Amino acid sequence: MAAAGGKTYSFKVVLLGEGCVGKTSLVLRYCENKFNDKHITTLQASFLTKKLNITGKRVNLAIWDTAGQERFHALGPIYYRDSNGALLVYDVTDEDSFQKVKNWVKELRKMLGNEICLCIVGNKIDLEKDRHVSVEEAEGYAESVGAKHYHTSAKLNKGIEELFLDLCKRTLFLNAVYTVSLSVFHNTTGFMINQNCVFQSATWHCSFTHKQLIMFSVVL
Amino acid sequence: MSQRSERRGIHVDQSELLCKKGCGYYGNAAWQGLCSKCWREEYQKARQRQIQEDWALAEKLQREEEAAYVSSHSSSQTQPPQSQSQQSLATFSKFEEKKTNEKTRKVTTVKKFFSPSSRTAPKKVPPEKESEKEEKLQGRRESHGENLLRDLKGIFTQPWEMASPTEESHEGKTPSPSITRQSSIETDRVSRDFVEFLKTLQKLGRDIHKQSRGFIESMGNKNDLSAEELSECVQDFYQGMSDRLMNHFKGSSEKVDRVMDQVEKYIMTRLYKSVFCPETSDDEKKDLATQHRIRALHWVTIQMLCVPVDEEIPEVSDSVVKAITDIIEMDSKRVPRDKLACITSCSKHIFNAIRITKNEPASADDFLPTLIYIVLKANPPRLQSNIQYITRFCNPSRLMTGEDGYYFTNLCCAVAFIEKLDAQSLNLSPEDFEHYMSGQASPRQQDDPAAWPQSGSRVNPALSQIHHNLKLLSNLEKRQQEVTEGAQNLQTELSEWQDSVAREVQEILERYPLEIKPRASAIDAENVENDRLPPPLQPQVFAG
């Protein structure tokens, strides 16, 4: 891209997950570095923004909290429309909340395809002794749907910074791949197939470094 | 003038109201006597051809026509404005509910009568081949009205706002939209502000002004387009404009946003009347449906929605009232961004209420139910139209990612939830839900009378307030009774005391009857030294 140096990327990330899994704590910890603070000056924790700089690229991250109650589940599409990433949060001590995450993944993949960067987040790892969702199961599932799995604790401020940084990198990469594949495969009959192929690899090989992946996508 | 107005009512008969193409539907003078469907077909054709017209040609035509106008002025004046009368009739009978819309149209009709263009309105419009010519002709004549108006305006506005020659030719070509004539005080003010703002941008500002005006003029022709097509036009314009600005400011998105805000404000203030809740859309029907729906749901309580707001706290109920006011006020704004600002302000008040109640920052889990509750309580006017209007005509960069966009999305969610709301989403049994919806029962009546005070305070803040007041009143009554009783007691005590005193006095009087002894003898008898006293003074009589 020509304006790669000066351009500011704006990414929208939705927080999905059952109520009480700690969505709000997670994002408050990340944006304000606060947890259960009595002197909180923030008026609300449902829409927060964070400015990042990733290898010279400026990113404005807008984090949209969603209502987790079951009765609002049907409103999901209105929230996650046009989002670049989704954080699917579950509580490691709550098997049910993990099931909810699986439902969300199915829905997101169905509605948005592979254009969205999925992060499955097991929160509350400070309660390790009460864990009800095994690490293997969660990570295995994440890999099977082309998502990445993270462990966090909003209380102990563990894994959160890494989570969001990784999310941004992957979103940037997806963005680049999407642009490149558009220019490469545009007007060819194989567009859809190729596009899918690139996206699949994009989501499944997120352990590559950002630079490698960009090169990889250019080669494609 | 008087002659024309007399003829108005008489000249319409049934056949003339029908579509000129004979398809059996009613025609409309605004569509050259065609019905909406035929007109659209015709108009699309005509427009295609018209687009190919050259600008220079239009300019030339205008000069020619200026001369022609002077000569044809007197003869054309006597022609009855048949189509006008039809139009006014049609609008009178149409859509009772669109009262506001109708009002403005009526004003337009009157205005049209006084503008020169109405004098030249053709009696009958040939439907097919001549429509193009007619378009041009009308356009040229229309331009006189425009020029006249502009001259008048020029007296009051700054010279810079006056159109450039190229613009004039542009106006001369396209039939002028009625919106430009409906310049209310507000639009004038906005235009002035816009011009003031653009002055700071110098050459670029002039360019922006020209394009914006041109765009508004061109939008005036597109009344028959569907809402989505109109939206596309506006969005294309935004896109083109912001691309140009991006180039000019070398990628400084902040500056671009600032200019785009002004452009949006100017354009949408001008276009508001024609594109808000357009007749081609079913927005109005949706508005009414939503309004009825919210009215039918009047019984929904804070508890059913699990709203984390305690309206007993005065500060909280204050915020709730403010939030309701803001969301209602949204309807009165014209610019999409201003409407968004109302939603944002409403949301801020909601957050405030939640924070005071829960003493922690509000999450979406708290926010959405509260917003739903506020929407149910407020029943904002023309909610669907407003949402559609914002979606269609707001600058997309603001709507997609910004904070305003988030609150707007939540409002959309709230409306969607209200539309689909059922027993399950309120944790009620289907029977109860049916009963409440049909008005056969009210959630409050089922409460145990004994538990009334407690549940009353949870059910509805107004009711609990009433209850509280009643309790105060009954207390007051009791105390008043006590006071009156006390007063009565005091009164009887007083009268008793009076009686007892009187009795006592009587008794004493009876016991010790008063004996009055002759006074003089008593004194004299006991007085031994009587002799030494001087003789008593005797009254003396003076004569004269």
Short mmCIF file of N, CA and C in Angstrom, two decimals, chain B residues 46-178:
data_model
loop_
_atom_site.label_atom_id
_atom_site.label_comp_id
_atom_site.label_asym_id
_atom_site.label_seq_id
_atom_site.Cartn_x
_atom_site.Cartn_y
_atom_site.Cartn_z
N ALA B 46 -35.61 9.99 -19.82
CA ALA B 46 -35.35 11.41 -20.06
C ALA B 46 -34.03 11.82 -19.43
N ARG B 47 -33.77 11.30 -18.28
CA ARG B 47 -32.57 11.71 -17.57
C ARG B 47 -31.32 11.23 -18.31
N GLN B 48 -31.40 10.01 -18.79
CA GLN B 48 -30.25 9.48 -19.55
C GLN B 48 -29.88 10.41 -20.67
N ARG B 49 -30.90 10.84 -21.37
CA ARG B 49 -30.65 11.73 -22.50
C ARG B 49 -30.12 13.07 -22.01
N GLN B 50 -30.70 13.48 -20.91
CA GLN B 50 -30.36 14.82 -20.44
C GLN B 50 -28.93 14.93 -19.95
N ILE B 51 -28.48 13.82 -19.39
CA ILE B 51 -27.12 13.83 -18.87
C ILE B 51 -26.11 14.15 -19.97
N GLN B 52 -26.48 13.74 -21.19
CA GLN B 52 -25.55 13.93 -22.31
C GLN B 52 -25.50 15.38 -22.78
N GLU B 53 -26.39 16.15 -22.27
CA GLU B 53 -26.41 17.56 -22.68
C GLU B 53 -25.12 18.26 -22.28
N ASP B 54 -24.77 19.22 -23.06
CA ASP B 54 -23.52 19.94 -22.77
C ASP B 54 -23.80 21.13 -21.86
N TRP B 55 -22.81 21.49 -21.06
CA TRP B 55 -22.98 22.64 -20.16
C TRP B 55 -23.08 23.93 -20.97
N ALA B 56 -22.26 24.02 -21.94
CA ALA B 56 -22.22 25.24 -22.73
C ALA B 56 -23.56 25.50 -23.40
N LEU B 57 -24.15 24.43 -23.84
CA LEU B 57 -25.45 24.55 -24.49
C LEU B 57 -26.46 25.16 -23.53
N ALA B 58 -26.40 24.68 -22.31
CA ALA B 58 -27.34 25.19 -21.31
C ALA B 58 -27.15 26.68 -21.10
N GLU B 59 -25.91 27.06 -21.09
CA GLU B 59 -25.62 28.48 -20.87
C GLU B 59 -26.19 29.31 -22.02
N LYS B 60 -25.98 28.80 -23.21
CA LYS B 60 -26.45 29.50 -24.40
C LYS B 60 -27.97 29.61 -24.34
N LEU B 61 -28.56 28.50 -24.02
CA LEU B 61 -30.03 28.46 -23.95
C LEU B 61 -30.56 29.50 -22.97
N GLN B 62 -29.83 29.63 -21.90
CA GLN B 62 -30.33 30.55 -20.89
C GLN B 62 -30.33 31.98 -21.40
N ARG B 63 -29.28 32.32 -22.10
CA ARG B 63 -29.21 33.68 -22.65
C ARG B 63 -30.34 33.91 -23.65
N GLU B 64 -30.53 32.95 -24.50
CA GLU B 64 -31.61 33.06 -25.48
C GLU B 64 -32.95 33.24 -24.78
N GLU B 65 -33.10 32.41 -23.81
CA GLU B 65 -34.40 32.32 -23.16
C GLU B 65 -34.71 33.58 -22.36
N GLU B 66 -33.67 34.23 -21.87
CA GLU B 66 -33.88 35.47 -21.15
C GLU B 66 -34.57 36.49 -22.03
N ALA B 67 -34.13 36.52 -23.28
CA ALA B 67 -34.75 37.43 -24.23
C ALA B 67 -36.17 36.97 -24.55
N ALA B 68 -36.30 35.68 -24.70
CA ALA B 68 -37.61 35.12 -25.06
C ALA B 68 -38.61 35.34 -23.95
N TYR B 69 -38.10 35.30 -22.78
CA TYR B 69 -39.01 35.42 -21.64
C TYR B 69 -39.74 36.75 -21.63
N VAL B 70 -39.00 37.79 -21.94
CA VAL B 70 -39.58 39.13 -21.91
C VAL B 70 -40.77 39.21 -22.88
N SER B 71 -40.59 38.63 -24.07
CA SER B 71 -41.65 38.70 -25.07
C SER B 71 -42.83 37.79 -24.72
N SER B 72 -42.52 36.64 -24.20
CA SER B 72 -43.60 35.67 -23.93
C SER B 72 -44.26 35.90 -22.58
N HIS B 73 -43.73 36.85 -21.86
CA HIS B 73 -44.18 37.05 -20.48
C HIS B 73 -45.69 37.26 -20.38
N SER B 74 -46.19 38.21 -21.19
CA SER B 74 -47.60 38.58 -21.06
C SER B 74 -48.54 37.45 -21.51
N SER B 75 -48.20 36.80 -22.60
CA SER B 75 -49.09 35.78 -23.15
C SER B 75 -49.15 34.55 -22.24
N SER B 76 -48.01 34.19 -21.75
CA SER B 76 -47.98 32.96 -20.94
C SER B 76 -48.69 33.15 -19.61
N GLN B 77 -48.81 34.42 -19.24
CA GLN B 77 -49.40 34.68 -17.93
C GLN B 77 -50.86 34.25 -17.86
N THR B 78 -51.55 34.32 -18.99
CA THR B 78 -52.98 34.04 -18.95
C THR B 78 -53.29 32.55 -18.94
N GLN B 79 -52.29 31.78 -19.24
CA GLN B 79 -52.55 30.34 -19.29
C GLN B 79 -52.85 29.78 -17.90
N PRO B 80 -53.91 29.03 -17.81
CA PRO B 80 -54.24 28.50 -16.47
C PRO B 80 -53.27 27.40 -16.05
N PRO B 81 -52.84 27.45 -14.84
CA PRO B 81 -51.89 26.44 -14.36
C PRO B 81 -52.61 25.16 -13.96
N GLN B 82 -53.02 24.47 -14.98
CA GLN B 82 -53.81 23.26 -14.76
C GLN B 82 -53.10 22.25 -13.87
N SER B 83 -51.87 22.01 -14.21
CA SER B 83 -51.16 20.97 -13.46
C SER B 83 -51.01 21.35 -12.00
N GLN B 84 -50.89 22.64 -11.77
CA GLN B 84 -50.74 23.06 -10.39
C GLN B 84 -51.98 22.71 -9.58
N SER B 85 -53.12 22.98 -10.17
CA SER B 85 -54.34 22.71 -9.42
C SER B 85 -54.45 21.22 -9.11
N GLN B 86 -54.05 20.45 -10.06
CA GLN B 86 -54.10 19.01 -9.81
C GLN B 86 -53.18 18.62 -8.67
N GLN B 87 -52.05 19.25 -8.70
CA GLN B 87 -51.09 18.86 -7.67
C GLN B 87 -51.62 19.21 -6.29
N SER B 88 -52.14 20.40 -6.18
CA SER B 88 -52.59 20.78 -4.85
C SER B 88 -53.74 19.88 -4.39
N LEU B 89 -54.59 19.52 -5.33
CA LEU B 89 -55.67 18.61 -4.97
C LEU B 89 -55.13 17.27 -4.51
N ALA B 90 -54.21 16.79 -5.29
CA ALA B 90 -53.65 15.48 -4.96
C ALA B 90 -53.01 15.48 -3.60
N THR B 91 -52.28 16.54 -3.31
CA THR B 91 -51.60 16.55 -2.02
C THR B 91 -52.58 16.70 -0.88
N PHE B 92 -53.67 17.39 -1.13
CA PHE B 92 -54.63 17.55 -0.04
C PHE B 92 -55.24 16.22 0.38
N SER B 93 -55.50 15.40 -0.60
CA SER B 93 -56.20 14.17 -0.27
C SER B 93 -55.27 13.08 0.21
N LYS B 94 -53.99 13.33 0.10
CA LYS B 94 -53.04 12.26 0.34
C LYS B 94 -52.64 12.15 1.80
N PHE B 95 -52.42 10.93 2.21
CA PHE B 95 -51.79 10.62 3.51
C PHE B 95 -52.13 11.57 4.65
N GLU B 96 -53.11 11.20 5.35
CA GLU B 96 -53.50 12.06 6.46
C GLU B 96 -52.39 12.18 7.49
N GLU B 97 -51.68 11.09 7.62
CA GLU B 97 -50.69 11.08 8.70
C GLU B 97 -49.49 11.97 8.42
N LYS B 98 -49.29 12.24 7.15
CA LYS B 98 -48.10 13.04 6.83
C LYS B 98 -48.41 14.51 6.95
N LYS B 99 -48.87 14.90 8.09
CA LYS B 99 -49.35 16.26 8.21
C LYS B 99 -48.22 17.26 8.05
N THR B 100 -47.13 16.96 8.65
CA THR B 100 -46.03 17.92 8.57
C THR B 100 -45.54 18.06 7.16
N ASN B 101 -45.39 16.92 6.54
CA ASN B 101 -44.95 16.92 5.15
C ASN B 101 -45.89 17.73 4.30
N GLU B 102 -47.16 17.47 4.52
CA GLU B 102 -48.18 18.09 3.70
C GLU B 102 -48.12 19.60 3.85
N LYS B 103 -47.92 19.99 5.08
CA LYS B 103 -47.91 21.41 5.33
C LYS B 103 -46.84 22.09 4.48
N THR B 104 -45.66 21.50 4.49
CA THR B 104 -44.59 22.13 3.74
C THR B 104 -44.91 22.13 2.26
N ARG B 105 -45.56 21.06 1.82
CA ARG B 105 -45.88 21.00 0.40
C ARG B 105 -46.87 22.08 0.02
N LYS B 106 -47.83 22.29 0.90
CA LYS B 106 -48.82 23.32 0.62
C LYS B 106 -48.14 24.67 0.48
N VAL B 107 -47.21 24.87 1.38
CA VAL B 107 -46.47 26.12 1.32
C VAL B 107 -45.78 26.23 -0.03
N THR B 108 -45.19 25.11 -0.44
CA THR B 108 -44.50 25.12 -1.72
C THR B 108 -45.46 25.46 -2.84
N THR B 109 -46.63 24.87 -2.78
CA THR B 109 -47.59 25.12 -3.83
C THR B 109 -47.91 26.60 -3.91
N VAL B 110 -48.12 27.18 -2.76
CA VAL B 110 -48.41 28.61 -2.75
C VAL B 110 -47.25 29.38 -3.31
N LYS B 111 -46.05 28.97 -2.88
CA LYS B 111 -44.87 29.65 -3.37
C LYS B 111 -44.76 29.55 -4.87
N LYS B 112 -45.10 28.36 -5.38
CA LYS B 112 -45.00 28.14 -6.81
C LYS B 112 -45.92 29.10 -7.56
N PHE B 113 -47.07 29.37 -6.95
CA PHE B 113 -48.01 30.27 -7.60
C PHE B 113 -47.41 31.65 -7.79
N PHE B 114 -46.63 32.01 -6.81
CA PHE B 114 -46.07 33.36 -6.89
C PHE B 114 -44.77 33.42 -7.66
N SER B 115 -44.19 32.30 -7.90
CA SER B 115 -42.95 32.32 -8.68
C SER B 115 -43.31 32.28 -10.15
N PRO B 116 -42.51 32.91 -10.99
CA PRO B 116 -42.83 33.03 -12.41
C PRO B 116 -43.00 31.67 -13.10
N SER B 117 -42.33 30.68 -12.57
CA SER B 117 -42.35 29.39 -13.26
C SER B 117 -43.76 28.81 -13.34
N SER B 118 -44.59 29.09 -12.33
CA SER B 118 -45.92 28.50 -12.32
C SER B 118 -46.77 29.05 -13.44
N ARG B 119 -46.48 30.27 -13.84
CA ARG B 119 -47.28 30.88 -14.90
C ARG B 119 -47.10 30.15 -16.21
N THR B 120 -45.92 29.60 -16.36
CA THR B 120 -45.65 28.94 -17.63
C THR B 120 -45.87 27.44 -17.57
N ALA B 121 -46.41 26.98 -16.48
CA ALA B 121 -46.62 25.54 -16.37
C ALA B 121 -47.55 25.08 -17.48
N PRO B 122 -47.20 24.04 -18.18
CA PRO B 122 -47.98 23.60 -19.34
C PRO B 122 -49.30 22.97 -18.93
N LYS B 123 -50.27 23.12 -19.80
CA LYS B 123 -51.58 22.57 -19.48
C LYS B 123 -51.54 21.05 -19.49
N LYS B 124 -51.03 20.54 -20.55
CA LYS B 124 -50.92 19.09 -20.61
C LYS B 124 -49.51 18.73 -21.04
N VAL B 125 -49.00 17.72 -20.43
CA VAL B 125 -47.63 17.34 -20.76
C VAL B 125 -47.64 16.10 -21.64
N PRO B 126 -47.11 16.24 -22.80
CA PRO B 126 -47.01 15.05 -23.66
C PRO B 126 -46.11 14.03 -22.99
N PRO B 127 -46.57 12.83 -22.90
CA PRO B 127 -45.87 11.88 -22.05
C PRO B 127 -44.52 11.43 -22.57
N GLU B 128 -44.44 11.13 -23.84
CA GLU B 128 -43.25 10.39 -24.20
C GLU B 128 -42.11 11.25 -24.76
N LYS B 129 -42.15 11.51 -26.03
CA LYS B 129 -40.96 12.08 -26.65
C LYS B 129 -40.69 13.50 -26.21
N GLU B 130 -41.74 14.21 -25.92
CA GLU B 130 -41.53 15.63 -25.64
C GLU B 130 -41.12 15.88 -24.21
N SER B 131 -41.14 14.84 -23.44
CA SER B 131 -40.85 15.06 -22.02
C SER B 131 -39.45 15.65 -21.82
N GLU B 132 -38.57 15.23 -22.68
CA GLU B 132 -37.21 15.73 -22.54
C GLU B 132 -37.18 17.23 -22.81
N LYS B 133 -37.82 17.60 -23.92
CA LYS B 133 -37.83 19.01 -24.29
C LYS B 133 -38.50 19.82 -23.18
N GLU B 134 -39.57 19.25 -22.74
CA GLU B 134 -40.36 19.91 -21.70
C GLU B 134 -39.50 20.18 -20.48
N GLU B 135 -38.75 19.17 -20.16
CA GLU B 135 -37.86 19.24 -19.01
C GLU B 135 -36.97 20.46 -19.13
N LYS B 136 -36.39 20.57 -20.34
CA LYS B 136 -35.46 21.65 -20.59
C LYS B 136 -36.17 22.99 -20.49
N LEU B 137 -37.32 23.02 -21.15
CA LEU B 137 -38.09 24.25 -21.20
C LEU B 137 -38.42 24.72 -19.79
N GLN B 138 -38.94 23.77 -19.05
CA GLN B 138 -39.33 24.09 -17.70
C GLN B 138 -38.14 24.56 -16.90
N GLY B 139 -37.07 23.84 -17.11
CA GLY B 139 -35.85 24.18 -16.40
C GLY B 139 -35.46 25.62 -16.67
N ARG B 140 -35.53 25.99 -17.95
CA ARG B 140 -35.10 27.33 -18.29
C ARG B 140 -36.00 28.37 -17.65
N ARG B 141 -37.28 28.07 -17.70
CA ARG B 141 -38.21 29.05 -17.12
C ARG B 141 -38.05 29.10 -15.61
N GLU B 142 -37.85 27.93 -15.09
CA GLU B 142 -37.68 27.84 -13.65
C GLU B 142 -36.54 28.75 -13.20
N SER B 143 -35.53 28.80 -14.04
CA SER B 143 -34.35 29.54 -13.65
C SER B 143 -34.67 31.01 -13.38
N HIS B 144 -35.74 31.48 -13.97
CA HIS B 144 -36.11 32.87 -13.68
C HIS B 144 -36.50 33.02 -12.25
N GLY B 145 -37.28 32.08 -11.81
CA GLY B 145 -37.65 32.10 -10.39
C GLY B 145 -36.40 32.07 -9.53
N GLU B 146 -35.49 31.22 -9.95
CA GLU B 146 -34.25 31.09 -9.20
C GLU B 146 -33.48 32.39 -9.19
N ASN B 147 -33.36 32.95 -10.40
CA ASN B 147 -32.59 34.19 -10.49
C ASN B 147 -33.20 35.28 -9.64
N LEU B 148 -34.53 35.33 -9.73
CA LEU B 148 -35.24 36.35 -8.97
C LEU B 148 -34.96 36.18 -7.48
N LEU B 149 -35.09 34.92 -7.06
CA LEU B 149 -34.88 34.62 -5.66
C LEU B 149 -33.46 34.94 -5.25
N ARG B 150 -32.56 34.60 -6.15
CA ARG B 150 -31.17 34.82 -5.81
C ARG B 150 -30.89 36.31 -5.69
N ASP B 151 -31.49 37.08 -6.60
CA ASP B 151 -31.31 38.52 -6.52
C ASP B 151 -31.80 39.04 -5.18
N LEU B 152 -32.95 38.53 -4.80
CA LEU B 152 -33.50 38.95 -3.52
C LEU B 152 -32.57 38.55 -2.39
N LYS B 153 -32.12 37.31 -2.48
CA LYS B 153 -31.23 36.79 -1.44
C LYS B 153 -29.96 37.60 -1.37
N GLY B 154 -29.48 37.95 -2.57
CA GLY B 154 -28.22 38.66 -2.65
C GLY B 154 -28.21 39.95 -1.86
N ILE B 155 -29.41 40.52 -1.70
CA ILE B 155 -29.49 41.75 -0.93
C ILE B 155 -29.12 41.49 0.53
N PHE B 156 -29.50 40.28 0.97
CA PHE B 156 -29.31 40.00 2.39
C PHE B 156 -28.06 39.20 2.69
N THR B 157 -27.58 38.45 1.73
CA THR B 157 -26.44 37.59 2.04
C THR B 157 -25.16 38.17 1.48
N GLN B 158 -24.09 37.60 1.94
CA GLN B 158 -22.80 38.09 1.50
C GLN B 158 -22.60 37.78 0.03
N PRO B 159 -21.87 38.61 -0.64
CA PRO B 159 -21.70 38.42 -2.09
C PRO B 159 -21.08 37.08 -2.41
N TRP B 160 -20.32 36.56 -1.46
CA TRP B 160 -19.60 35.33 -1.78
C TRP B 160 -20.54 34.15 -1.96
N GLU B 161 -21.66 34.24 -1.28
CA GLU B 161 -22.59 33.13 -1.38
C GLU B 161 -23.31 33.12 -2.71
N MET B 162 -23.27 34.25 -3.37
CA MET B 162 -23.91 34.32 -4.69
C MET B 162 -23.24 33.32 -5.63
N ALA B 163 -24.06 32.76 -6.44
CA ALA B 163 -23.53 31.70 -7.30
C ALA B 163 -22.62 32.27 -8.38
N SER B 164 -21.68 31.46 -8.78
CA SER B 164 -20.80 31.83 -9.89
C SER B 164 -21.55 31.59 -11.19
N PRO B 165 -21.06 32.16 -12.30
CA PRO B 165 -21.75 32.01 -13.58
C PRO B 165 -21.97 30.56 -13.98
N THR B 166 -20.98 29.73 -13.74
CA THR B 166 -21.14 28.33 -14.13
C THR B 166 -22.27 27.69 -13.36
N GLU B 167 -22.39 28.09 -12.14
CA GLU B 167 -23.45 27.52 -11.33
C GLU B 167 -24.81 27.92 -11.86
N GLU B 168 -24.88 29.16 -12.30
CA GLU B 168 -26.14 29.64 -12.82
C GLU B 168 -26.58 28.80 -14.00
N SER B 169 -25.62 28.52 -14.84
CA SER B 169 -25.96 27.72 -16.00
C SER B 169 -26.41 26.34 -15.56
N HIS B 170 -25.80 25.90 -14.50
CA HIS B 170 -26.18 24.59 -13.98
C HIS B 170 -27.63 24.61 -13.50
N GLU B 171 -27.94 25.65 -12.77
CA GLU B 171 -29.30 25.78 -12.28
C GLU B 171 -30.27 25.95 -13.43
N GLY B 172 -29.80 26.66 -14.43
CA GLY B 172 -30.65 26.90 -15.58
C GLY B 172 -31.02 25.60 -16.25
N LYS B 173 -30.16 24.66 -16.17
CA LYS B 173 -30.42 23.42 -16.87
C LYS B 173 -31.37 22.51 -16.10
N THR B 174 -31.13 22.40 -14.85
CA THR B 174 -31.95 21.45 -14.07
C THR B 174 -33.14 22.16 -13.47
N PRO B 175 -34.28 21.51 -13.51
CA PRO B 175 -35.44 22.07 -12.83
C PRO B 175 -35.09 22.26 -11.37
N SER B 176 -35.36 23.42 -10.87
CA SER B 176 -34.88 23.70 -9.52
C SER B 176 -35.68 22.93 -8.49
N PRO B 177 -35.03 22.45 -7.49
CA PRO B 177 -35.74 21.72 -6.45
C PRO B 177 -36.49 22.69 -5.56
N SER B 178 -37.57 22.19 -5.04
CA SER B 178 -38.36 23.07 -4.19
C SER B 178 -37.67 23.35 -2.87
#
